[in-house]
Amino acid sequence: MKSNRLAGHTLPNEGRLYDRGIYLVREGAIRCSCGDVSPFLPNATARRRWHREHKAAVRAAADPR
């Protein structure tokens, strides 16, 4: 399986939202370590999908072709 890691881009808590140490199953936005913020998404799976697409877009923008 190919790694999808990208330096400077991590997703806290694997996309899960926490409040005072309690995992919240609800919609919300999350911030990538680079500073970009996701739109309001329904769950952690959607936030992880956003992060994969975000990293792909960063890679595409950096491609010198």
Short mmCIF file of N, CA and C in Angstrom, two decimals:
data_model
loop_
_atom_site.label_atom_id
_atom_site.label_comp_id
_atom_site.label_asym_id
_atom_site.label_seq_id
_atom_site.Cartn_x
_atom_site.Cartn_y
_atom_site.Cartn_z
N MET A 1 0.84 -1.18 0.00
CA MET A 1 0.00 0.00 0.00
C MET A 1 0.89 1.25 0.00
N LYS A 2 0.60 2.18 -0.85
CA LYS A 2 1.39 3.40 -0.97
C LYS A 2 1.07 4.35 0.19
N SER A 3 2.12 4.92 0.77
CA SER A 3 1.96 5.87 1.86
C SER A 3 1.40 7.20 1.32
N ASN A 4 0.51 7.80 2.09
CA ASN A 4 -0.07 9.08 1.70
C ASN A 4 0.43 10.20 2.61
N ARG A 5 1.55 9.97 3.29
CA ARG A 5 2.10 10.98 4.20
C ARG A 5 2.65 12.15 3.42
N LEU A 6 2.52 13.32 3.98
CA LEU A 6 3.04 14.53 3.38
C LEU A 6 3.57 15.41 4.51
N ALA A 7 4.85 15.76 4.43
CA ALA A 7 5.47 16.55 5.49
C ALA A 7 4.70 17.85 5.72
N GLY A 8 4.45 18.17 6.98
CA GLY A 8 3.75 19.40 7.32
C GLY A 8 2.25 19.31 7.26
N HIS A 9 1.71 18.11 7.00
CA HIS A 9 0.26 17.93 6.89
C HIS A 9 -0.16 16.74 7.73
N THR A 10 -0.67 17.02 8.92
CA THR A 10 -1.21 15.97 9.78
C THR A 10 -2.61 16.37 10.20
N LEU A 11 -3.39 15.37 10.50
CA LEU A 11 -4.77 15.58 10.92
C LEU A 11 -4.90 15.16 12.37
N PRO A 12 -5.17 16.09 13.28
CA PRO A 12 -5.24 15.74 14.70
C PRO A 12 -6.34 14.72 14.99
N ASN A 13 -6.02 13.78 15.87
CA ASN A 13 -7.00 12.80 16.36
C ASN A 13 -7.66 12.02 15.24
N GLU A 14 -6.96 11.84 14.12
CA GLU A 14 -7.49 11.11 12.97
C GLU A 14 -8.86 11.63 12.54
N GLY A 15 -9.04 12.93 12.63
CA GLY A 15 -10.28 13.55 12.18
C GLY A 15 -11.40 13.58 13.21
N ARG A 16 -11.17 13.00 14.37
CA ARG A 16 -12.20 12.99 15.41
C ARG A 16 -12.22 14.33 16.14
N LEU A 17 -13.38 14.73 16.59
CA LEU A 17 -13.52 15.95 17.39
C LEU A 17 -13.62 15.57 18.86
N TYR A 18 -12.91 16.30 19.69
CA TYR A 18 -12.92 16.06 21.13
C TYR A 18 -13.30 17.35 21.84
N ASP A 19 -13.97 17.20 22.95
CA ASP A 19 -14.26 18.34 23.82
C ASP A 19 -13.98 17.90 25.25
N ARG A 20 -12.97 18.50 25.85
CA ARG A 20 -12.57 18.17 27.22
C ARG A 20 -12.33 16.67 27.39
N GLY A 21 -11.66 16.05 26.39
CA GLY A 21 -11.30 14.64 26.48
C GLY A 21 -12.39 13.67 26.08
N ILE A 22 -13.53 14.16 25.63
CA ILE A 22 -14.64 13.28 25.25
C ILE A 22 -14.79 13.32 23.73
N TYR A 23 -14.80 12.14 23.11
CA TYR A 23 -14.98 12.01 21.67
C TYR A 23 -16.42 12.39 21.30
N LEU A 24 -16.55 13.31 20.36
CA LEU A 24 -17.86 13.78 19.93
C LEU A 24 -18.19 13.20 18.55
N VAL A 25 -19.31 12.53 18.43
CA VAL A 25 -19.75 12.00 17.14
C VAL A 25 -20.76 13.00 16.59
N ARG A 26 -20.22 13.97 15.84
CA ARG A 26 -21.09 14.99 15.28
C ARG A 26 -20.37 15.70 14.15
N GLU A 27 -21.10 16.55 13.48
CA GLU A 27 -20.48 17.29 12.39
C GLU A 27 -19.60 18.40 12.93
N GLY A 28 -18.66 18.79 12.10
CA GLY A 28 -17.76 19.86 12.49
C GLY A 28 -16.63 20.00 11.51
N ALA A 29 -15.79 20.97 11.75
CA ALA A 29 -14.63 21.23 10.90
C ALA A 29 -13.38 20.90 11.70
N ILE A 30 -12.30 20.64 10.97
CA ILE A 30 -11.02 20.33 11.61
C ILE A 30 -9.91 21.04 10.86
N ARG A 31 -8.82 21.32 11.54
CA ARG A 31 -7.70 22.06 10.95
C ARG A 31 -6.53 21.12 10.69
N CYS A 32 -6.01 21.16 9.47
CA CYS A 32 -4.78 20.45 9.12
C CYS A 32 -3.63 21.19 9.82
N SER A 33 -2.55 20.49 10.07
CA SER A 33 -1.41 21.14 10.73
C SER A 33 -0.81 22.26 9.90
N CYS A 34 -1.11 22.32 8.60
CA CYS A 34 -0.61 23.41 7.75
C CYS A 34 -1.43 24.68 7.92
N GLY A 35 -2.61 24.57 8.57
CA GLY A 35 -3.44 25.73 8.82
C GLY A 35 -4.75 25.75 8.04
N ASP A 36 -4.85 24.93 6.98
CA ASP A 36 -6.11 24.89 6.22
C ASP A 36 -7.20 24.25 7.06
N VAL A 37 -8.42 24.75 6.93
CA VAL A 37 -9.55 24.25 7.70
C VAL A 37 -10.53 23.59 6.76
N SER A 38 -11.04 22.44 7.18
CA SER A 38 -12.02 21.72 6.37
C SER A 38 -13.36 22.44 6.42
N PRO A 39 -14.23 22.16 5.46
CA PRO A 39 -15.60 22.64 5.61
C PRO A 39 -16.28 21.87 6.74
N PHE A 40 -17.49 22.26 7.10
CA PHE A 40 -18.25 21.54 8.12
C PHE A 40 -18.62 20.20 7.53
N LEU A 41 -18.16 19.10 8.13
CA LEU A 41 -18.39 17.76 7.60
C LEU A 41 -19.11 16.92 8.64
N PRO A 42 -19.88 15.90 8.19
CA PRO A 42 -20.75 15.17 9.11
C PRO A 42 -20.07 14.23 10.10
N ASN A 43 -18.86 13.75 9.78
CA ASN A 43 -18.22 12.78 10.68
C ASN A 43 -16.72 12.69 10.42
N ALA A 44 -16.03 11.88 11.23
CA ALA A 44 -14.58 11.75 11.12
C ALA A 44 -14.17 11.13 9.79
N THR A 45 -14.95 10.22 9.26
CA THR A 45 -14.63 9.61 7.97
C THR A 45 -14.60 10.66 6.87
N ALA A 46 -15.56 11.54 6.87
CA ALA A 46 -15.60 12.62 5.86
C ALA A 46 -14.44 13.58 6.07
N ARG A 47 -14.07 13.83 7.32
CA ARG A 47 -12.93 14.72 7.58
C ARG A 47 -11.62 14.08 7.11
N ARG A 48 -11.46 12.76 7.29
CA ARG A 48 -10.27 12.07 6.78
C ARG A 48 -10.24 12.10 5.25
N ARG A 49 -11.40 11.93 4.62
CA ARG A 49 -11.48 12.00 3.15
C ARG A 49 -11.07 13.40 2.67
N TRP A 50 -11.56 14.44 3.36
CA TRP A 50 -11.16 15.81 3.02
C TRP A 50 -9.65 15.96 3.11
N HIS A 51 -9.06 15.39 4.16
CA HIS A 51 -7.62 15.54 4.35
C HIS A 51 -6.83 14.83 3.25
N ARG A 52 -7.28 13.64 2.83
CA ARG A 52 -6.62 12.96 1.71
C ARG A 52 -6.68 13.82 0.45
N GLU A 53 -7.85 14.40 0.16
CA GLU A 53 -8.02 15.25 -1.02
C GLU A 53 -7.20 16.53 -0.89
N HIS A 54 -7.11 17.07 0.31
CA HIS A 54 -6.32 18.28 0.57
C HIS A 54 -4.85 18.01 0.25
N LYS A 55 -4.33 16.87 0.75
CA LYS A 55 -2.93 16.54 0.49
C LYS A 55 -2.69 16.30 -1.00
N ALA A 56 -3.63 15.67 -1.69
CA ALA A 56 -3.50 15.45 -3.13
C ALA A 56 -3.45 16.78 -3.87
N ALA A 57 -4.26 17.74 -3.45
CA ALA A 57 -4.26 19.05 -4.09
C ALA A 57 -2.94 19.78 -3.85
N VAL A 58 -2.38 19.64 -2.64
CA VAL A 58 -1.09 20.26 -2.34
C VAL A 58 -0.01 19.65 -3.23
N ARG A 59 -0.03 18.34 -3.36
CA ARG A 59 0.96 17.66 -4.22
C ARG A 59 0.81 18.11 -5.67
N ALA A 60 -0.42 18.21 -6.16
CA ALA A 60 -0.67 18.62 -7.55
C ALA A 60 -0.18 20.04 -7.78
N ALA A 61 -0.38 20.92 -6.81
CA ALA A 61 0.06 22.31 -6.95
C ALA A 61 1.59 22.40 -6.94
N ALA A 62 2.25 21.47 -6.27
CA ALA A 62 3.72 21.49 -6.18
C ALA A 62 4.38 20.80 -7.37
N ASP A 63 3.59 20.07 -8.17
CA ASP A 63 4.15 19.34 -9.31
C ASP A 63 4.57 20.34 -10.40
N PRO A 64 5.86 20.36 -10.78
CA PRO A 64 6.36 21.37 -11.72
C PRO A 64 5.99 21.12 -13.19
N ARG A 65 5.23 20.12 -13.50
CA ARG A 65 4.89 19.83 -14.90
C ARG A 65 4.13 20.94 -15.49
#
